[in-house]
Coordinates of C-alpha atoms in Angstrom, one line a residue:
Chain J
X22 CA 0.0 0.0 0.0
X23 CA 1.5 3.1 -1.0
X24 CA 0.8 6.6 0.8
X25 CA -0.8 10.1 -0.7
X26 CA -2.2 13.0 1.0
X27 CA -4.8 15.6 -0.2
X28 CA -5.8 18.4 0.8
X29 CA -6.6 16.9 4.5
X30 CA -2.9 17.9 5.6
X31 CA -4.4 21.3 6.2
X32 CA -6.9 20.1 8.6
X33 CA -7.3 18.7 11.5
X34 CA -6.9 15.4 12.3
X35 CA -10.7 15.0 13.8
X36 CA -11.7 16.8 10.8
X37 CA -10.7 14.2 7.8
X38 CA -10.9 10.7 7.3
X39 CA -8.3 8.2 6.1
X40 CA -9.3 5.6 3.4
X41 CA -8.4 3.0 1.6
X42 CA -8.4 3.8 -2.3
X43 CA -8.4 1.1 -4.7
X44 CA -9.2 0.5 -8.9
X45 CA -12.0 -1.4 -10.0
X46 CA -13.2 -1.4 -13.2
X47 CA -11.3 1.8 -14.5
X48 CA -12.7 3.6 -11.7
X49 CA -11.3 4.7 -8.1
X50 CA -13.4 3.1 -5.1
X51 CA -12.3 4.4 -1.2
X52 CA -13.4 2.1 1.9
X53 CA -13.0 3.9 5.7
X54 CA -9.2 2.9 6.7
X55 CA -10.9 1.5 10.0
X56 CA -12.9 -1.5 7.8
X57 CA -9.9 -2.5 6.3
X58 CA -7.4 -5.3 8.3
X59 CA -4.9 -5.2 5.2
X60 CA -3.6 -5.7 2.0
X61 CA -0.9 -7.8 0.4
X62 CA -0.5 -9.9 -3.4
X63 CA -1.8 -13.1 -2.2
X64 CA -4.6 -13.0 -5.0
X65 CA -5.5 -16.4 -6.6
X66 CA -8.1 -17.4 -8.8
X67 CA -10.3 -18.5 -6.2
X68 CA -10.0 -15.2 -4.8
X69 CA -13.8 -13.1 -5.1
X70 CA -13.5 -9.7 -7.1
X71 CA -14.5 -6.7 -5.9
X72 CA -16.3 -6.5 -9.0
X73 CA -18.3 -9.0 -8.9
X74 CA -19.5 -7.6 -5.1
X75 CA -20.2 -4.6 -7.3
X76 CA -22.2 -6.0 -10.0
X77 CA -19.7 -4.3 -12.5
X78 CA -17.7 -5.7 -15.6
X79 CA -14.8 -7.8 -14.7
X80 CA -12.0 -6.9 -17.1
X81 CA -8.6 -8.5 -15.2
X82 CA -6.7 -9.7 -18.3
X83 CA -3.2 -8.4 -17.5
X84 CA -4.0 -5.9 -14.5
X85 CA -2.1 -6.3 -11.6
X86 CA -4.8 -7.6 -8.1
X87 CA -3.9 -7.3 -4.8
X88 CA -5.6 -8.6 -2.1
X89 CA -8.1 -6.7 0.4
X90 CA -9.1 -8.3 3.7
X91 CA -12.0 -6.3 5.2
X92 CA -13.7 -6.7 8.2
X93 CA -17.2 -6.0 10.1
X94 CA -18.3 -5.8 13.4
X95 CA -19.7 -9.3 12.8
X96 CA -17.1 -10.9 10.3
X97 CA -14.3 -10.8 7.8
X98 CA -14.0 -10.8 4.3
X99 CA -11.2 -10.8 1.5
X100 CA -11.1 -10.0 -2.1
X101 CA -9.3 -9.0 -5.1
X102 CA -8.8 -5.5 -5.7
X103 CA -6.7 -3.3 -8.6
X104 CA -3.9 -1.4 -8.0
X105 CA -2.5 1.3 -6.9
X106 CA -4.3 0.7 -3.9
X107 CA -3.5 3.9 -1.6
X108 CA -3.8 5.2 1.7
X109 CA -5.6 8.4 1.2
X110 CA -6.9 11.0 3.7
X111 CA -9.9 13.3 3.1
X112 CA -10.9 16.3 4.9
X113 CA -14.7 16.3 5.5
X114 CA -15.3 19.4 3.1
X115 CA -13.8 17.1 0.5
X116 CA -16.3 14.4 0.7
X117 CA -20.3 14.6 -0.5
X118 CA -23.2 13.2 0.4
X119 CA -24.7 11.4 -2.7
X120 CA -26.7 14.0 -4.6
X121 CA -30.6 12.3 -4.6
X122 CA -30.5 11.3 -8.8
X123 CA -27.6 9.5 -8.0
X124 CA -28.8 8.0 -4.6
X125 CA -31.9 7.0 -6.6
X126 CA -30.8 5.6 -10.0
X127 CA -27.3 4.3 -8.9
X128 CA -27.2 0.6 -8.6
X129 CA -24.0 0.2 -7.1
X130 CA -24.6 -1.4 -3.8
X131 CA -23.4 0.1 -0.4
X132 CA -22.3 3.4 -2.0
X133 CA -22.1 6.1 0.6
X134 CA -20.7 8.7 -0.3
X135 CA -18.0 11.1 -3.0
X136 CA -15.3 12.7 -3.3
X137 CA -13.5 14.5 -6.0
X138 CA -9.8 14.6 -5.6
X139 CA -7.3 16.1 -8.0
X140 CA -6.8 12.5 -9.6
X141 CA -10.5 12.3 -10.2
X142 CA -13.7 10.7 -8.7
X143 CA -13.3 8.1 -6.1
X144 CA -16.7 6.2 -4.6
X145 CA -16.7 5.9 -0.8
X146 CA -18.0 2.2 -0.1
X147 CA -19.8 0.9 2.9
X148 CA -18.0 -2.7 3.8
X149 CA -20.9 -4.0 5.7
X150 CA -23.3 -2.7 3.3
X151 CA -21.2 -4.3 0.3
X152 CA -21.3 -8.0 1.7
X153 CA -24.7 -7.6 3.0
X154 CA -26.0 -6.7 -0.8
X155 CA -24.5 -9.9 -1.9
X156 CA -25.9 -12.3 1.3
X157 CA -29.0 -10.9 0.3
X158 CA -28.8 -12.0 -2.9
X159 CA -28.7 -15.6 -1.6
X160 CA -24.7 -16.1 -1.8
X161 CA -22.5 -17.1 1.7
X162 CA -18.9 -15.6 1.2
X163 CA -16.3 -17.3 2.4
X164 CA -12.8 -15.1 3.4
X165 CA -10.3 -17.6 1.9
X166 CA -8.5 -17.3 5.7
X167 CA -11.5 -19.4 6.5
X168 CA -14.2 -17.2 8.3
X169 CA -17.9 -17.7 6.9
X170 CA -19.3 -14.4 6.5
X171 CA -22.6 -15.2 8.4
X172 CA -23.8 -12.0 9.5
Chain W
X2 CA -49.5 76.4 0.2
X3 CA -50.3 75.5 -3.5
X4 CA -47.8 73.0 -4.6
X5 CA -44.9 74.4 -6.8
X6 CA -44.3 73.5 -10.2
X7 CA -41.8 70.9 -9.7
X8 CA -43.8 69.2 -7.1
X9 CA -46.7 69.1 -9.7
X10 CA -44.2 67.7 -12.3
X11 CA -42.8 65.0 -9.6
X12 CA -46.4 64.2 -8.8
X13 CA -47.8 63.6 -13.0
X14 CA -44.6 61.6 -13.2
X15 CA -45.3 59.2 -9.8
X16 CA -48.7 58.7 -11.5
X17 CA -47.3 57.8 -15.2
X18 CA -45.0 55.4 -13.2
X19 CA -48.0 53.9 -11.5
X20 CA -50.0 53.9 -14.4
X21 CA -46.9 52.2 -16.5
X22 CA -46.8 49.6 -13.7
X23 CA -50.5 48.8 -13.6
X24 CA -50.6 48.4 -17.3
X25 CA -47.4 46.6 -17.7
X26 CA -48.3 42.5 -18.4
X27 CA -47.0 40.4 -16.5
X28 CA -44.1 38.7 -17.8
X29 CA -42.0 35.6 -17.4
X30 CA -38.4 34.9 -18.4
X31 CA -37.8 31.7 -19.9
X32 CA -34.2 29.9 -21.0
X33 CA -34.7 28.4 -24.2
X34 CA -32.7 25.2 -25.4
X35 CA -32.9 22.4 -27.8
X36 CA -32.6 19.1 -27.7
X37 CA -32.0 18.0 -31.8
X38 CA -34.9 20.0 -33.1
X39 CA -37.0 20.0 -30.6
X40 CA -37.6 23.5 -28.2
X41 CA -38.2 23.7 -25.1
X42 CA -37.7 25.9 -22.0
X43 CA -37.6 26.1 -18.2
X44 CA -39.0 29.4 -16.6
X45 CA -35.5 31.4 -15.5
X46 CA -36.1 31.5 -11.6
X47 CA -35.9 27.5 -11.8
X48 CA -32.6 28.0 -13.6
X49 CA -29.5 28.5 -11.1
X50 CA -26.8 28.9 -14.0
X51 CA -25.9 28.0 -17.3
X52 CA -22.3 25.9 -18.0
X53 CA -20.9 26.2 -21.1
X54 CA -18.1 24.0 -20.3
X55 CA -17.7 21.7 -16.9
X56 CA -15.7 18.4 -16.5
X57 CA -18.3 15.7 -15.7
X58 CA -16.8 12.8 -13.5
X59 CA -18.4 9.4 -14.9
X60 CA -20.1 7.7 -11.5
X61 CA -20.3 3.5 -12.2
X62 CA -23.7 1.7 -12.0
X63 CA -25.4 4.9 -13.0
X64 CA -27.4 4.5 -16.5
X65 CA -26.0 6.0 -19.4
X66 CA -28.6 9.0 -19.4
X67 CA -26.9 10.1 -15.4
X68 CA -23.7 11.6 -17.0
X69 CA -22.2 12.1 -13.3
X70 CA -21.5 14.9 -10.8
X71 CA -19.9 18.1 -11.3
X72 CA -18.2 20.4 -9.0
X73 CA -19.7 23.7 -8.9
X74 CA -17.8 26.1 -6.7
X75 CA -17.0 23.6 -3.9
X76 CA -20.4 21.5 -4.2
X77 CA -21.4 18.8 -6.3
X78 CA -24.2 18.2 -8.4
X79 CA -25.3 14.9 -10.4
X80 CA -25.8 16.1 -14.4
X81 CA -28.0 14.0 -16.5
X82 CA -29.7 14.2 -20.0
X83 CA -32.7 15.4 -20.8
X84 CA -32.8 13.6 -24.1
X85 CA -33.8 9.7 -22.6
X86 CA -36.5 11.6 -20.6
X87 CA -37.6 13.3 -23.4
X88 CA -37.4 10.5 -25.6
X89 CA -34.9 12.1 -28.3
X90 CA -31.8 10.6 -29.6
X91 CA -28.7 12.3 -27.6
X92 CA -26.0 13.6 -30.5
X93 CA -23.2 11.5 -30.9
X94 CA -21.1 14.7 -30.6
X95 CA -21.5 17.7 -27.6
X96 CA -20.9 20.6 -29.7
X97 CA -22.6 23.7 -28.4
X98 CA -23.7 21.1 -25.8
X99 CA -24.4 22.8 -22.2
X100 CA -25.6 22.3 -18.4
X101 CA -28.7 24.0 -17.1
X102 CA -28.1 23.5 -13.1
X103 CA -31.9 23.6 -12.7
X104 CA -33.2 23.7 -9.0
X105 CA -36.7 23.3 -7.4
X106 CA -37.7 23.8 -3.3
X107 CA -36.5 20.6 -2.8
X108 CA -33.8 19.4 -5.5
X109 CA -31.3 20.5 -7.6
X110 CA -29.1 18.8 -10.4
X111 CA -27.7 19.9 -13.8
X112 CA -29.3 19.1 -16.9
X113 CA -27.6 18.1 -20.3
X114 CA -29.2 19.8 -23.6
X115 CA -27.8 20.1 -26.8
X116 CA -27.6 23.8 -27.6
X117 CA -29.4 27.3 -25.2
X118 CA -31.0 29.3 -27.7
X119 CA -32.0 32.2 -25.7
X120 CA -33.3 33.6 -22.6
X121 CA -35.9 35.5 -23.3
X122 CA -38.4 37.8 -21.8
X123 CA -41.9 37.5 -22.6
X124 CA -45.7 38.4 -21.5
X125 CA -47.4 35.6 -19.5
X126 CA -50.0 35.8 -21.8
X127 CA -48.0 34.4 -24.8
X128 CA -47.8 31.0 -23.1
X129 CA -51.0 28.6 -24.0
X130 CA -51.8 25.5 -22.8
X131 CA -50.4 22.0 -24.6
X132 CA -51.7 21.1 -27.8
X133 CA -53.1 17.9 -27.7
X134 CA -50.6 16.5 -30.9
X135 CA -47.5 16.8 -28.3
X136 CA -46.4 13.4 -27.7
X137 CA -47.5 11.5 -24.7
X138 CA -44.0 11.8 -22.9
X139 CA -43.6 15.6 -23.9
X140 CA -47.4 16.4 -22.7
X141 CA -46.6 14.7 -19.1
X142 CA -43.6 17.1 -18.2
X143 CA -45.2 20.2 -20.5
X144 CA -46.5 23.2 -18.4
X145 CA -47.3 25.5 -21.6
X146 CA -46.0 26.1 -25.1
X147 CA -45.3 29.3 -26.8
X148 CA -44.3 30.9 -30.3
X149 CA -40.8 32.0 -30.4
X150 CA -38.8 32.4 -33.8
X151 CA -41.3 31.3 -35.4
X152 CA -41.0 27.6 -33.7
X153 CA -43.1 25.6 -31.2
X154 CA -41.3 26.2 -27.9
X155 CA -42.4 23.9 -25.2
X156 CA -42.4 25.2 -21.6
X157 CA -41.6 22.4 -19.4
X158 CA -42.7 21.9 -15.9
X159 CA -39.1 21.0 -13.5
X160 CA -40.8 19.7 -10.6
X161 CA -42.4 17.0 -12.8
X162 CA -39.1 16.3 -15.0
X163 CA -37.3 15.6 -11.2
X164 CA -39.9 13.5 -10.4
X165 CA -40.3 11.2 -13.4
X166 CA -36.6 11.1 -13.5
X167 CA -36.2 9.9 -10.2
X168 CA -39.1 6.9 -10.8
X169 CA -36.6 6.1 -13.2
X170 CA -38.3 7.4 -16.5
X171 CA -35.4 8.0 -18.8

């Protein structure tokens, strides 16, 4: 995981937010720093795409995955993310509420809120909302580390 | 004291002002756009600003009609195209293509059309009611239709073009 700073560095600490910013399907996805346990290239084919969680068009031929282990209150979770995955810091003026046509008409599940940073639009994802979406659906995931994501 | 002349001349002209006023019509400013060669217009106080040119970041899982968001000044606001609601065939290039950031009491977003005409000012009496030959999708968001440059204008009616977008019309 690699490090960048926005504009946060200017504020105080209690008044930004460090996430972890990752690719997926040529776009730029953030998750809260607290929801994530770690990251390293143990990525296999077995391993579940963040993608697929997202219901969006898996193009992996030649990208580089790393692997994201997430976890809940209730459980953990892994899956296969693209890089640069970065730790990035945003100060709460820099990230939006979902305006309501996107709220409404987005299908992307568990997606809280944005923020546009000087490299472009990243998507701020809810963890437990993003595994939820996909038990709901009828499907158990399993964190290849073994835990059964039950919750 | 008998008023003096001036006061006389100050007093004929409050009353010509009055009298203007009273028999000025009410008018209403609308912005007039097109979307291929159709016309239509929002009433101005509905219309926040008009962007000529604004980078539009693509949000995934959004259909193709929701462009994105845009940052305006420190906010954001989701931009999407009038032309699925509508039921016209977006251009395959932008062109003179600009972004109405239309707001109502309650919502606010910016709206894609292919080319602002005009704004214009005109007596409230010059809009009439929809035709019966509009289509059935232009006649559920229409508020009014008017003559301008020799064209069909249709007025449309925000609050309804929020809501239908929103049930996922378009």
């Amino acid at each position: 995981m690699t490090g960048c700073v926005s504009d946060a560095d200017l504020c105080r600490e209690e008044e930004s937010l460090p996430f972890v910013v990752f690719c997926a399907a040529g776009c730029r996805f953030g998750i809260e720093a607290s929801q994530i346990q770690g990251s390293d290239g143990s990525v296999d084919a077995s391993l579940r795409t963040v993608e697929s969680l997202l219901g969006l068009p898996e193009d992996l031929s030649g990208s580089v995955r790393q692997r994201l282990r997430v976890r809940t209150p209730e459980s953990a979770a892994a899956f296969s993310v693209g890089v640069p995955v970065d730790l990035c810091t945003f100060s709460i003026r820099e990230i939006f509420p979902l305006p309501p046509f996107i709220a409404a008409r987005c299908r992307l599940p568990a997606l809280l809120a944005l923020v546009i940073a000087p490299e472009g639009l990243v998507c701020l994802m809810d963890v437990p909302g993003l595994l939820k979406a996909r038990q709901v659906q009828g499907e158990i995931l399993t964190c290849p580390d073994g835990d059964n994501l039950s919750g | 004291m008998s008023e003096s002349h001036l006061e006389q001349l100050l007093a004929k002209r409050r009353n010509d002002v009055r009298q203007i006023v009273k028999e000025d019509e009410p008018t209403v400013t609308l912005v007039i756009f097109s979307l291929a060669e159709d016309w239509f217009a929002f009433p101005g106080t509905q219309i926040r600003e008009i962007l000529a040119h604004a980078d539009v970041f693509f949000v995934p899982g959004c259909p193709s009609s929701l462009e994105g968001v845009i940052n305006v000044r420190g906010d954001i606001e989701s931009v999407f195209r009038l032309h699925d609601l509508m039921q016209i065939k977006p251009p395959e290039e932008e062109g003179k293509s600009a972004i109405l950031l239309a707001r109502t009491d309650s919502m606010s977003s910016g709206l894609r059309v292919d080319q602002v005409m005009d704004v214009v000012e005109v007596p409230r009496s010059a809009l009439q009611i929809p035709p019966a030959g509009l289509s059935e999708q232009t006649g559920l968001l229409a508020s009014g239709v008017l003559r301008f440059r020799e064209r069909l204008v249709t007025v449309l009616d925000l609050e309804k073009v929020f809501t239908q977008y929103l049930r996922g019309m378009g």
